[in-house]
Short mmCIF file of C-alpha atoms and ligand atoms in Angstrom, two decimals:
data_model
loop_
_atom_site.label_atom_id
_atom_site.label_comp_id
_atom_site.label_asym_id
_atom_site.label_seq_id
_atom_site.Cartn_x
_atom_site.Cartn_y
_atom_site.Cartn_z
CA UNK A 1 -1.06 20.77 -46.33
CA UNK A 2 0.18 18.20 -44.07
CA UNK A 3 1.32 18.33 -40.85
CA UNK A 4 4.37 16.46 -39.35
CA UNK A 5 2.55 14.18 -37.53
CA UNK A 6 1.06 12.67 -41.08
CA UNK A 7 4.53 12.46 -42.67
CA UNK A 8 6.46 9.31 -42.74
CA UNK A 9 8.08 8.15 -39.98
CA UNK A 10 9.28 5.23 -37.64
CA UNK A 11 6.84 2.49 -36.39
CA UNK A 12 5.35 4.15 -32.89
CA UNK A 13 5.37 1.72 -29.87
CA UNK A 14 3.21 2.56 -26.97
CA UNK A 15 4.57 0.64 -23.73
CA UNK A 16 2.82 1.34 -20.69
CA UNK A 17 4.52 0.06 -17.35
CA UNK A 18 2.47 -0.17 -13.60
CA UNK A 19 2.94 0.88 -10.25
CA UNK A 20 4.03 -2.38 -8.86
CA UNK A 21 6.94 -2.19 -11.76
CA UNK A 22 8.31 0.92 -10.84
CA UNK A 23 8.08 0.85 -7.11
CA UNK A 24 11.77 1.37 -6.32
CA UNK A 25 14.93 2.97 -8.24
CA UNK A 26 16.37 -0.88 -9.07
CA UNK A 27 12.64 -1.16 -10.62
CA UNK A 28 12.60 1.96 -12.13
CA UNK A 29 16.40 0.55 -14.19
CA UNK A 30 14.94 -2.65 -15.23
CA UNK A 31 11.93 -1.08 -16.53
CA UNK A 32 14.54 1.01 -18.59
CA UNK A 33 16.29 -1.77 -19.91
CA UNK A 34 13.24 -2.98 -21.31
CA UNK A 35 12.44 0.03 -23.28
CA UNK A 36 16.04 0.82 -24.04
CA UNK A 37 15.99 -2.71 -25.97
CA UNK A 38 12.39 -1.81 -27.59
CA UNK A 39 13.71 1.56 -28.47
CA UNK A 40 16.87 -0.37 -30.02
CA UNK A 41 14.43 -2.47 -32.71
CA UNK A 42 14.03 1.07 -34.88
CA UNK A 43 10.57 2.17 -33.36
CA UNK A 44 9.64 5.34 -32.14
CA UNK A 45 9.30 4.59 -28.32
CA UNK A 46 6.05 6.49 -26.27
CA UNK A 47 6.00 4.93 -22.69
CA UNK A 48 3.01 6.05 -20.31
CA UNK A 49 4.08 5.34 -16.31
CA UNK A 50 1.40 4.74 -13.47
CA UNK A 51 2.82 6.20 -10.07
CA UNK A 52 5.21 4.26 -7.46
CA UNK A 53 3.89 1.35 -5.48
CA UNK A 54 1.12 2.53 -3.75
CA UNK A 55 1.46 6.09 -3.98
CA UNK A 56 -1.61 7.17 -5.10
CA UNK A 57 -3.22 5.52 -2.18
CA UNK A 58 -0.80 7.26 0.06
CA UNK A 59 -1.51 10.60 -1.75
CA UNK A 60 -5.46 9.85 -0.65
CA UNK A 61 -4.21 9.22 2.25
CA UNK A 62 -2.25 12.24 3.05
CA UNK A 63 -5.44 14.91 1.89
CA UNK A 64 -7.75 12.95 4.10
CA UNK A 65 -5.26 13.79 7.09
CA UNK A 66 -5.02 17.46 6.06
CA UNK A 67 -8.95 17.98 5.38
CA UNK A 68 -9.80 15.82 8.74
CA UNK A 69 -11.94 13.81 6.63
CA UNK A 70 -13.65 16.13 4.62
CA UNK A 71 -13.95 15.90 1.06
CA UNK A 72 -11.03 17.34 -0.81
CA UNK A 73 -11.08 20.41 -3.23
CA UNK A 74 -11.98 18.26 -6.03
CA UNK A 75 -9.39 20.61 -8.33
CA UNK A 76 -6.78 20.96 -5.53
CA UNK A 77 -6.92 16.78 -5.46
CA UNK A 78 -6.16 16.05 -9.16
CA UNK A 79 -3.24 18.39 -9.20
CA UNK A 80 -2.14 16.12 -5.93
CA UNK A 81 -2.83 12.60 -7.84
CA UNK A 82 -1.42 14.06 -10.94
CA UNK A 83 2.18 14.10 -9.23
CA UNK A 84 2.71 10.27 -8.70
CA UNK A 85 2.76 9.71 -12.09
CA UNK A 86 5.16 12.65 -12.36
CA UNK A 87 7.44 11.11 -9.91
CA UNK A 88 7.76 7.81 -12.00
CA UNK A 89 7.99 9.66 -15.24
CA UNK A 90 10.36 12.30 -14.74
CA UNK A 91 12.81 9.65 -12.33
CA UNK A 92 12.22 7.00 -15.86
CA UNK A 93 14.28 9.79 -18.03
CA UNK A 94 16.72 10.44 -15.53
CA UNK A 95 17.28 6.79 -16.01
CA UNK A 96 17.35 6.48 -19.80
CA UNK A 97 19.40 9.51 -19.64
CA UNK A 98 22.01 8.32 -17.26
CA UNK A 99 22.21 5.35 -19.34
CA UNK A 100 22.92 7.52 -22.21
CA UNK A 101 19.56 7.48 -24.26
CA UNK A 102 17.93 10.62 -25.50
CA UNK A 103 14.91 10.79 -23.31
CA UNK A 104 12.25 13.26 -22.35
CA UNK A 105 9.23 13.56 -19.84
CA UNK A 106 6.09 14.74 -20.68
CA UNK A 107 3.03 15.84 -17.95
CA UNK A 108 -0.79 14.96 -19.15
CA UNK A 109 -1.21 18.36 -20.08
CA UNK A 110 2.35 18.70 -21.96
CA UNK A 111 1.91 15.28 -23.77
CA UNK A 112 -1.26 17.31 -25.24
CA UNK A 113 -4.34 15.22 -23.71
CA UNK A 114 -7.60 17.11 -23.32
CA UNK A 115 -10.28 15.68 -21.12
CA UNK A 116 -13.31 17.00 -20.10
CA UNK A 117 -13.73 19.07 -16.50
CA UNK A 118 -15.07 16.26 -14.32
CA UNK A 119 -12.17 16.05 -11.70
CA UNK A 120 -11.57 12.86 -10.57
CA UNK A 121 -13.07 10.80 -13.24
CA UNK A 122 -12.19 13.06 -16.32
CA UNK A 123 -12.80 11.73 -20.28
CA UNK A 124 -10.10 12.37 -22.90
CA UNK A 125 -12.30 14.89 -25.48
CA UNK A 126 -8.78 15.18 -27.71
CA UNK A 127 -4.81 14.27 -28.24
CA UNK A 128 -2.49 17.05 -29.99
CA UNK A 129 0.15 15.18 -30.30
CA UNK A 130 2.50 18.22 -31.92
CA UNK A 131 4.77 17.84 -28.91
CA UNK A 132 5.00 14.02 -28.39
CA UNK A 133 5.48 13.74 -32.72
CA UNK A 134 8.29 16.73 -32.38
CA UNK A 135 10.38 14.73 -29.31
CA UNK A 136 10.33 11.82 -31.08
CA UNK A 137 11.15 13.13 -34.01
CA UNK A 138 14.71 13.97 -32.07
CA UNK A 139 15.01 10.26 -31.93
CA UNK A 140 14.02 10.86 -28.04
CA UNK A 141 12.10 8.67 -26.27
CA UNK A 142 9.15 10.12 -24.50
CA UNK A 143 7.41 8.96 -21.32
CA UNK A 144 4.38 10.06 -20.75
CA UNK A 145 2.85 10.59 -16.77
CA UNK A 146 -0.64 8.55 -17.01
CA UNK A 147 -3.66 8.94 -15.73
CA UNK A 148 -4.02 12.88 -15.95
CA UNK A 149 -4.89 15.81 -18.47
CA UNK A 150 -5.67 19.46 -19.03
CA UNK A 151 -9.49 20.52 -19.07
CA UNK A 152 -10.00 23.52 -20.96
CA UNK A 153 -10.16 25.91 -18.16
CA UNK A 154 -6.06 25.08 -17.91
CA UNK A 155 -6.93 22.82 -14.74
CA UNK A 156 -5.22 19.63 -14.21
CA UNK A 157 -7.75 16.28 -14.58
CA UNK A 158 -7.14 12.94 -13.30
CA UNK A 159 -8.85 9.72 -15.14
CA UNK A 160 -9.82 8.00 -12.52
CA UNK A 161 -8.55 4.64 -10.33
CA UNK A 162 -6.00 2.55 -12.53
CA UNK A 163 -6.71 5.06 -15.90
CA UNK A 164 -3.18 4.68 -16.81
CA UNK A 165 -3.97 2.36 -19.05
CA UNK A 166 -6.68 4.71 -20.76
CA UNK A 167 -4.16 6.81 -21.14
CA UNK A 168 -1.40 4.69 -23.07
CA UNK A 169 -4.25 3.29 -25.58
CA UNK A 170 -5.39 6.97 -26.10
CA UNK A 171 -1.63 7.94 -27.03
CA UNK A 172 -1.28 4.47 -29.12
CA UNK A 173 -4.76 5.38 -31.31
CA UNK A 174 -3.44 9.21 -31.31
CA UNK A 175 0.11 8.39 -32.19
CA UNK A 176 -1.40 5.83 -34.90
CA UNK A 177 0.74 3.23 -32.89
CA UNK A 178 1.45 -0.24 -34.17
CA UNK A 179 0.09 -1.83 -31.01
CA UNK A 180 -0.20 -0.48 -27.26
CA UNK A 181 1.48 -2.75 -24.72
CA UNK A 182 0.60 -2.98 -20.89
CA UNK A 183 3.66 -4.38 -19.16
CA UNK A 184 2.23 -4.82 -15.44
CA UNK A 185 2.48 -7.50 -12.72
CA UNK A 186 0.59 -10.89 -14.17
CA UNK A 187 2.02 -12.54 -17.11
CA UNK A 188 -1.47 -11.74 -19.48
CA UNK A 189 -4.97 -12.67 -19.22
CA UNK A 190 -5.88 -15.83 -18.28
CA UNK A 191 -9.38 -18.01 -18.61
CA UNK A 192 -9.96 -17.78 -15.65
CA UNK A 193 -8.53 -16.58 -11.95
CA UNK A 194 -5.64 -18.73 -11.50
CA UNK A 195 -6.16 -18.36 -7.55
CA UNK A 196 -8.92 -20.60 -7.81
CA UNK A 197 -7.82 -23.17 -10.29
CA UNK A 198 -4.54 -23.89 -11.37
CA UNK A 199 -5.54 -25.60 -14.68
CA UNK A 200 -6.17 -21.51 -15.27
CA UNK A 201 -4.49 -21.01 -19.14
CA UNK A 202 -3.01 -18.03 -20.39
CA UNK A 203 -4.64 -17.28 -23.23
CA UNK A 204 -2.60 -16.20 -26.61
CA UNK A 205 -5.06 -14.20 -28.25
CA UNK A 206 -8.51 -12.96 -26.99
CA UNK A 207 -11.85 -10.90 -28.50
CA UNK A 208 -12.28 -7.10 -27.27
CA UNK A 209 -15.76 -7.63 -27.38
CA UNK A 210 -14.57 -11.11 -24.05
CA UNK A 211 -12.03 -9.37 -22.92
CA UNK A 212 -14.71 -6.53 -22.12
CA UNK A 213 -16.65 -8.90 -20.24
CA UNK A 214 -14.02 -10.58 -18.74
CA UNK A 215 -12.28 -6.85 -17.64
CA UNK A 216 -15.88 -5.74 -16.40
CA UNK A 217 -16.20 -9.23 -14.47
CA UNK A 218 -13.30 -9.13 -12.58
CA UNK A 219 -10.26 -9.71 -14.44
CA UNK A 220 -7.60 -7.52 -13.75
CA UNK A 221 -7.88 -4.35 -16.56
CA UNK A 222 -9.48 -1.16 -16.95
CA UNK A 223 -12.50 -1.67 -19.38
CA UNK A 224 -12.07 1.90 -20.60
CA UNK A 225 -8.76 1.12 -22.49
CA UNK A 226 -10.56 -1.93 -23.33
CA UNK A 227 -13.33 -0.07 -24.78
CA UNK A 228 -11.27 2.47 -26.81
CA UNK A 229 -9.02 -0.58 -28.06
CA UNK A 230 -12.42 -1.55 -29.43
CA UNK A 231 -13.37 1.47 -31.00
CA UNK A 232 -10.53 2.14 -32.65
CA UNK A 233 -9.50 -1.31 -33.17
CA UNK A 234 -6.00 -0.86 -31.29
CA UNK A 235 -4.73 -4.13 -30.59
CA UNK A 236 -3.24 -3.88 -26.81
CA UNK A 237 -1.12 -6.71 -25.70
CA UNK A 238 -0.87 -7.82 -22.35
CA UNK A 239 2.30 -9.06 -20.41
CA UNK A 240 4.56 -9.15 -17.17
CA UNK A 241 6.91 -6.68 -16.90
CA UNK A 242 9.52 -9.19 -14.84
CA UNK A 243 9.22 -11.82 -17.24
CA UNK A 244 9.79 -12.08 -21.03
CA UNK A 245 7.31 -14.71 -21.20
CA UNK A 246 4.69 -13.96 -23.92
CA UNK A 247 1.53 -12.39 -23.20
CA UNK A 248 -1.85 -11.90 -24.50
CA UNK A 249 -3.20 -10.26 -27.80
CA UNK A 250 -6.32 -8.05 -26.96
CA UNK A 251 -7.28 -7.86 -30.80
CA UNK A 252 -10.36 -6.98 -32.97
CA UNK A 253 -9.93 -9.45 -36.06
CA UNK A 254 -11.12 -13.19 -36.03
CA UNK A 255 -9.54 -15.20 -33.92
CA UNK A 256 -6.65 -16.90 -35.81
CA UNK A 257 -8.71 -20.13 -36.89
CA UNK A 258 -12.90 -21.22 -37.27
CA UNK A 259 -12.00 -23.79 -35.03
CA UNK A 260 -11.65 -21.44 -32.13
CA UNK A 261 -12.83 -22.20 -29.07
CA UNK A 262 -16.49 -21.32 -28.03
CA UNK A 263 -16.64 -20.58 -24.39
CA UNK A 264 -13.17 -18.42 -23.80
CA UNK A 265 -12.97 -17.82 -20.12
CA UNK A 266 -14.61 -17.83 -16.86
CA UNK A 267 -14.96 -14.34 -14.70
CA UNK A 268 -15.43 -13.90 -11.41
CA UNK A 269 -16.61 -11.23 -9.33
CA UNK A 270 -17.10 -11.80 -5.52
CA UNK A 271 -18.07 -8.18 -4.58
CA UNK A 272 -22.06 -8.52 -5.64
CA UNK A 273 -24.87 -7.37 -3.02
CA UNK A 274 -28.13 -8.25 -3.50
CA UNK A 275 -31.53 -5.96 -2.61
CA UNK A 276 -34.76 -8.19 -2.54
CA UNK A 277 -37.82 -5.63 -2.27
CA UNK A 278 -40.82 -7.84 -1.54
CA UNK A 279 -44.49 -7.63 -2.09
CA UNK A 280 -44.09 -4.86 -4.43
CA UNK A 281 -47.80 -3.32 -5.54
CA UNK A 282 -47.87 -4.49 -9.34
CA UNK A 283 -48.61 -1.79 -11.21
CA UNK A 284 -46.86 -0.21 -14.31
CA UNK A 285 -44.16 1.57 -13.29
CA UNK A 286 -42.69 -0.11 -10.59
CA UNK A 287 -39.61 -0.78 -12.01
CA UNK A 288 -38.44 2.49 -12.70
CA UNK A 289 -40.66 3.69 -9.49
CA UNK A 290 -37.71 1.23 -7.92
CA UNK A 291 -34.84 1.88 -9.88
CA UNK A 292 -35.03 5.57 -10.69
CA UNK A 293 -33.96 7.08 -7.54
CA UNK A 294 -31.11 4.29 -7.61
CA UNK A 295 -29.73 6.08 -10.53
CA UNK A 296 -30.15 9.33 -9.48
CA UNK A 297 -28.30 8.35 -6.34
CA UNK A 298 -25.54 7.23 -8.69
CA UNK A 299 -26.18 3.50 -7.28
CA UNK A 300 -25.57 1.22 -10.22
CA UNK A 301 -27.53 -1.53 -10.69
CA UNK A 302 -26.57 -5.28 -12.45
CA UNK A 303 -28.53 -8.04 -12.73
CA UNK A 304 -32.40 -7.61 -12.30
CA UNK A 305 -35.23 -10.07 -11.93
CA UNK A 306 -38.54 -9.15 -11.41
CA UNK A 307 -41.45 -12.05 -11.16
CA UNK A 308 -44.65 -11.90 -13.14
CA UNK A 309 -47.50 -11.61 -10.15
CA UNK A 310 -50.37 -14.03 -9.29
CA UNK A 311 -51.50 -12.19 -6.03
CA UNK A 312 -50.82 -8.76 -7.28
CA UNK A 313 -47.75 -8.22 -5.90
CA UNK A 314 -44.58 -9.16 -6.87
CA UNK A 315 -40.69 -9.50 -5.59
CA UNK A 316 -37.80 -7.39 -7.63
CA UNK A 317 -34.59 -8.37 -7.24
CA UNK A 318 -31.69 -7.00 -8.25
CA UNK A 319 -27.92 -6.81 -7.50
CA UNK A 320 -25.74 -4.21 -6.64
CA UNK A 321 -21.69 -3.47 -6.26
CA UNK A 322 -21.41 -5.13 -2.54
CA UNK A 323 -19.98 -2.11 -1.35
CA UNK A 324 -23.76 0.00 -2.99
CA UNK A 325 -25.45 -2.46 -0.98
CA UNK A 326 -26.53 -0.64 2.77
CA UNK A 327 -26.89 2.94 0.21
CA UNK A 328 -29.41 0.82 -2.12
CA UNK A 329 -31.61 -0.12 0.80
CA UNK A 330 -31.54 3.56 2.21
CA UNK A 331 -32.76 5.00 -1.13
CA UNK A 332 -35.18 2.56 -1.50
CA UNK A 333 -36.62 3.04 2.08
CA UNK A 334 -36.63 6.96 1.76
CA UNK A 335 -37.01 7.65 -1.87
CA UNK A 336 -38.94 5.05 -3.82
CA UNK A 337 -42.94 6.20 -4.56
CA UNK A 338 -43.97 2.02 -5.13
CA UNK A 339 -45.72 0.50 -2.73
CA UNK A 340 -44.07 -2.83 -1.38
CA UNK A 341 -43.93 -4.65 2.10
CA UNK A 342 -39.84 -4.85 2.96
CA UNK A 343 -36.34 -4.85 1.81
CA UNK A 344 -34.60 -7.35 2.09
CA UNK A 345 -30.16 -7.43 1.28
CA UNK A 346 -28.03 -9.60 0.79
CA UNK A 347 -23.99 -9.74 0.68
CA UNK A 348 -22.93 -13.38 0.75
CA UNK A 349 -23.26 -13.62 -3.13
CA UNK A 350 -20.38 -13.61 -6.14
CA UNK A 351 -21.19 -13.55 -10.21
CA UNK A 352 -19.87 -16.39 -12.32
CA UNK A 353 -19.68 -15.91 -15.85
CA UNK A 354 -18.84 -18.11 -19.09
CA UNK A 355 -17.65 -15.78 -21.77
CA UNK A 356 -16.76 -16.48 -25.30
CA UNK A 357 -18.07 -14.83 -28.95
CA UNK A 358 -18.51 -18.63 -30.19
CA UNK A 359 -22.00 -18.98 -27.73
CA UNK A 360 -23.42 -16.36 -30.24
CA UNK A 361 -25.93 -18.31 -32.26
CA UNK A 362 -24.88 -21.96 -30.61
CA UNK A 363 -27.41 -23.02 -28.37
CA UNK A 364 -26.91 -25.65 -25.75
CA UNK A 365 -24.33 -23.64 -23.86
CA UNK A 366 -26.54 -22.13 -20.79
CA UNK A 367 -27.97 -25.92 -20.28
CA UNK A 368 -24.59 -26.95 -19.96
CA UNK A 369 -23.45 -24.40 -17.66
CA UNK A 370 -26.42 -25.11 -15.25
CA UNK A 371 -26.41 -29.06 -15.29
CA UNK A 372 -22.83 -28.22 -14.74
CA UNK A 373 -23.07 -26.26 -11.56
CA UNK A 374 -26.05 -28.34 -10.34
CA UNK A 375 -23.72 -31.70 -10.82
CA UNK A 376 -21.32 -30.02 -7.73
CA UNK A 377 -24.64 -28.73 -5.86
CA UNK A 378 -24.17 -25.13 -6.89
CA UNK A 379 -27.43 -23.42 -6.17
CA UNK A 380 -28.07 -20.37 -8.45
CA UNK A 381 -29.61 -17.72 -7.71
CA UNK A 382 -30.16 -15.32 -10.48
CA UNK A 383 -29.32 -15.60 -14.30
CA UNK A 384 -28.81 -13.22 -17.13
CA UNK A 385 -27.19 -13.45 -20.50
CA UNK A 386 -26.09 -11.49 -23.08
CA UNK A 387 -24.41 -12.52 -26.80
CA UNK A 388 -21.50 -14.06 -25.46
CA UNK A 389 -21.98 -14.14 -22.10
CA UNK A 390 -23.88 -16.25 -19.72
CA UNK A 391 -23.77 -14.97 -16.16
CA UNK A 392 -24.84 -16.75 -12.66
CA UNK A 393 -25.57 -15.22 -9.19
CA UNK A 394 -24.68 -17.92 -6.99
CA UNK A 395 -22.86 -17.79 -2.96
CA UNK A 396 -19.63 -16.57 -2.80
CA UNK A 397 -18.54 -19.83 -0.63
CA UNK A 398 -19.24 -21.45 -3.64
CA UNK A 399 -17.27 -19.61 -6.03
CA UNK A 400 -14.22 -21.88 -6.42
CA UNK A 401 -16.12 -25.22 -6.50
CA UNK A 402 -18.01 -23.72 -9.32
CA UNK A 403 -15.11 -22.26 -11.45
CA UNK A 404 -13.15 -25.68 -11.41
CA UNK A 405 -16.66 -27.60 -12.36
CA UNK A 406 -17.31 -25.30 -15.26
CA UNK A 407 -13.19 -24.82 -16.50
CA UNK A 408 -13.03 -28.61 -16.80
CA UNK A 409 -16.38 -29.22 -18.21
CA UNK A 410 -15.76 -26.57 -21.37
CA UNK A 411 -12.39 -27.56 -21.36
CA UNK A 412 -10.45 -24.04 -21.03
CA UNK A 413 -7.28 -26.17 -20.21
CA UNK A 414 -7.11 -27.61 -23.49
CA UNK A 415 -5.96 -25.17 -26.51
CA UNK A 416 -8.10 -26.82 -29.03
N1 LIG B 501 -1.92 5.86 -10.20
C1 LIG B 501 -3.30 5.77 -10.57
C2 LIG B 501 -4.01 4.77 -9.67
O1 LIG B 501 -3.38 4.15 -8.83
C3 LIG B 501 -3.49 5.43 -12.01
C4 LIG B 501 -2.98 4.06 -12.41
O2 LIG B 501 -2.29 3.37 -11.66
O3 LIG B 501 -3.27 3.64 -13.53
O4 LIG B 501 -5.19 4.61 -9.76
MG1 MG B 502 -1.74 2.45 -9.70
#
C-alpha cells in the first residue's frame, strides 16, 4: 500500500525565514513576495517562521515579571514561547492570502512534529507529515510556526534558543525536500567574521562536517540543523533574506573540484573561561575526580590540558563557556574528592580555529598556524585538534590581530 505522501508529486521547497525578517507587517509582505515567486517556479512551497524581532526575548521577559523571578512552569513557558512563532506564521498567510495565494498555517503540533518531553530544549522523536502532504496537495502553501512540537502527553515543546532552523531541516528531510533554505539576516557563511577582517569571503559551497565546526565555533547557525543536514545528507543553503545575492551551499558531496581549498575558514569564539586547578595530587583518577561533578552540574567542558608530573602533582586546565566560568570554580571548590592546592579562573581568553576537511592527512598545517600567530606576537595558550580542525586558546585582545595574520597567510581571500 502506499500512502500519499510516497506518491508522485511536485518538487518540495523548505524556506525558512528569521526573526529579524519578519519584524514588522512591511517585513512580513516582502518576505511573501519572496515565497510567492518560489511558489510560482512549480514547487510545493513549506515555509517554517521564527517569531517577530525580539519577541521571544520579550516573552522571557514578560514570565520573569509575572513569576518575580522565579523559575517558570517549565510546561506553562513553552506554550508561552510557542506563540511568537504563531504570531509570524498565522500574520504570513494572512499575507499570501490577501495577495490572493492559497495559503495555510500550521502550529508545531498541527504540522505533525513529535519531540520528546524535555520542555525547553525538546528533540524531534518523529514528523507525520499527513497534514502538511494533504495542504499542499491543495496547491496551498503551508507555513509552518518553528521552533515548537507536541510531546506525547499532548503538551506543547519548544526546541530551544534559535531551533527554528531545526525545525525547517526536520520538515525538508520529512517532506523529502529538494533542499532546505535559511533566508535570515547575513548574506551566507563566510571564512571568517567579517567584523574583524574585511578580506572575510563568502564562501559558495562548504562541508557539513566545517560548517559544524565553524557553527559550533561561533559562526552564526544552529549546529543541530547542521547536524541533521548531516545525517540525512539535506543540503541547506544559506542566504539574506533582503538581498538576492547568492548564498552558501551547506552540502555533503565533495566539494566541486580536488583542487579545493585545504584550510576553509577561520572561527571565532570570544566567550571561553578558563579554570586552572593547581597542584593537583597525581593519582589515577584525577581527571574524572575533577571533571565528574562538572558534568553532573551540567557545566560543559572544552578544551583540556593536563601536564604529566615531576613533583607529584600536577596543573589541569581546562576551559569552560565564559558565562560556566564562576559555577566551574564553585563545583570544584565544594564537590571535587582530588586533592589539589587552588583554583585558579580565567575570562580574558577567546578560541581561534582553522577549519577545513583538506588538513585531514596533510601535515604541516598546525606548524603553520603557530609560526603564523607567533610572527604577530600571539601568545597561545592552549591547543587541541581534531581531523579538520586545529584550535588555539589565545587572549581575547588578541583575537582580531590573529584572524587577519592567519586569513592572509592560508589565503581564504583567494578562491583558488
Ligand atoms: N524564536 C526562537 C528564538 O528566538 C526560535 C528561533 O528564532 O529560531 O530562539
Ligand atoms: Mg529568534
Amino acid at each position: 500500500m502506499t500512502t500519499q505522501s510516497e506518491q508522485d508529486h511536485r518538487p518540495v521547497i523548505v524556506q525558512k525565514y528569521g526573526g529579524s525578517s519578519l519584524a514588522d507587517p512591511e517585513m512580513i509582505h516582502k518576505v511573501a513576495s519572496r515565497i510567492i515567486a518560489k511558489s510560482e517556479e512549480g514547487v510545493d512551497v513549506v515555509v517554517v517562521v521564527s517569531a517577530m524581532g525580539d519577541s521571544t526575548d520579550e516573552l522571557h521577559a514578560l514570565s520573569k515579571a509575572v513569576t518575580k523571578g522565579a523559575t517558570p512552569d517549565p510546561r506553562e513557558m513553552d506554550t508561552l514561547l510557542s506563540t511568537g512563532e504563531l504570531v509570524t506564521s498565522t500574520l504570513m498567510a494572512m499575507a499570501l492570502k490577501a495577495r490572493g495565494h492559497d495559503a495555510v498555517s500550521l502550529s508545531g503540533p498541527q504540522a505533525g512534529i513529535k519531540t520528546d518531553a524535555v520542555h525547553g530544549s525538546a528533540r524531534i522523536a518523529d514528523i507525520k507529515t499527513d497534514r502538511l502532504r494533504r495542504e499542499l496537495d491543495k496547491g496551498r502553501i503551508v507555513i509552518v510556526a518553528g521552533f515548537q512540537g507536541l510531546a506525547e502527553s499532548g503538551d506543547i515543546t519548544t526546541l530551544g534558543r534559535g531551533a527554528s532552523d531545526t525545525t525547517a531541516v526536520a520538515l525538508a528531510v520529512a517532506t523529502k525536500a529538494e533542499r532546505c533554505e535559511i533566508y535570515t539576516d547575513v548574506e551566507g557563511i563566510y571564512t571568517t567574521d567579517p567584523r574583524l577582517t574585511d578580506k572575510a569571503r563568502k564562501l559558495a559551497e562548504i562541508g557539513f562536517q566545517e560548517m559544524l565546526e565553524m557553527a559550533v565555533l561561533g559562526a552564526k547557525m544552529n549546529p543541530r540543523s547542521i547536524e541533521l543536514g548531516l545525517v540525512y545528507d539535506m543540503p541547506i543553503y544559506v542566504a539574506s533574506s533582503f538581498s538576492n545575492e547568492t548564498g552558501t551551499l551547506i552540502h555533503g558531496g565533495e566539494h566541486t573540484m580536488e583542487v579545493r581549498k585545504v584550510v576553509t575558514g577561520i572561527a571565532v569564539d570570544r566567550n571561553v573561561g578558563k579554570i586552572t586547578v593547581r597542584g593537583v595530587i597525581d593519582r589515577p583518577g584525577i581527571a574524572a575526580g575533577l571533571l565528574q561533578p562538572l558534568a553532573d552540574a551540567g557545566v560543559s567542558v572544552d578544551v583540556i590540558v593536563q601536564n604529566t608530573s615531576s613533583d607529584g602533582t600536577t596543573d589541569f586546565t581546562f576551559t569552560t563557556a565564559l558565562a560556566s566560568v564562576e559555577k566551574a570554580a564553585e563545583v570544584i571548590e565544594s564537590d571535587s574528592t582530588v586533592e589539589y592546592a587552588e583554583v585558579v579562573t580565567g575570562s580574558n581568553l577567546a578560541k581561534v580555529s582553522v577549519v577545513g576537511t583538506g588538513m585531514e592527512n596533510a601535515p604541516g598545517y598546525a606548524a603553520k598556524m603557530f609560526s603564523t600567530l607567533s610572527e604577530v606576537d600571539v601568545n597561545i595558550d592552549m591547543i587541541t585538534t581534531s581531523e579538520i580542525r586545529i584550535t588555539t586558546i589565545i587572549e581575547r585582545d588578541q583575537v582580531q590581530k590573529a584572524v587577519q595574520a592567519l586569513h592572509d597567510a592560508f589565503e581564504l581571500e583567494k578562491t583558488e
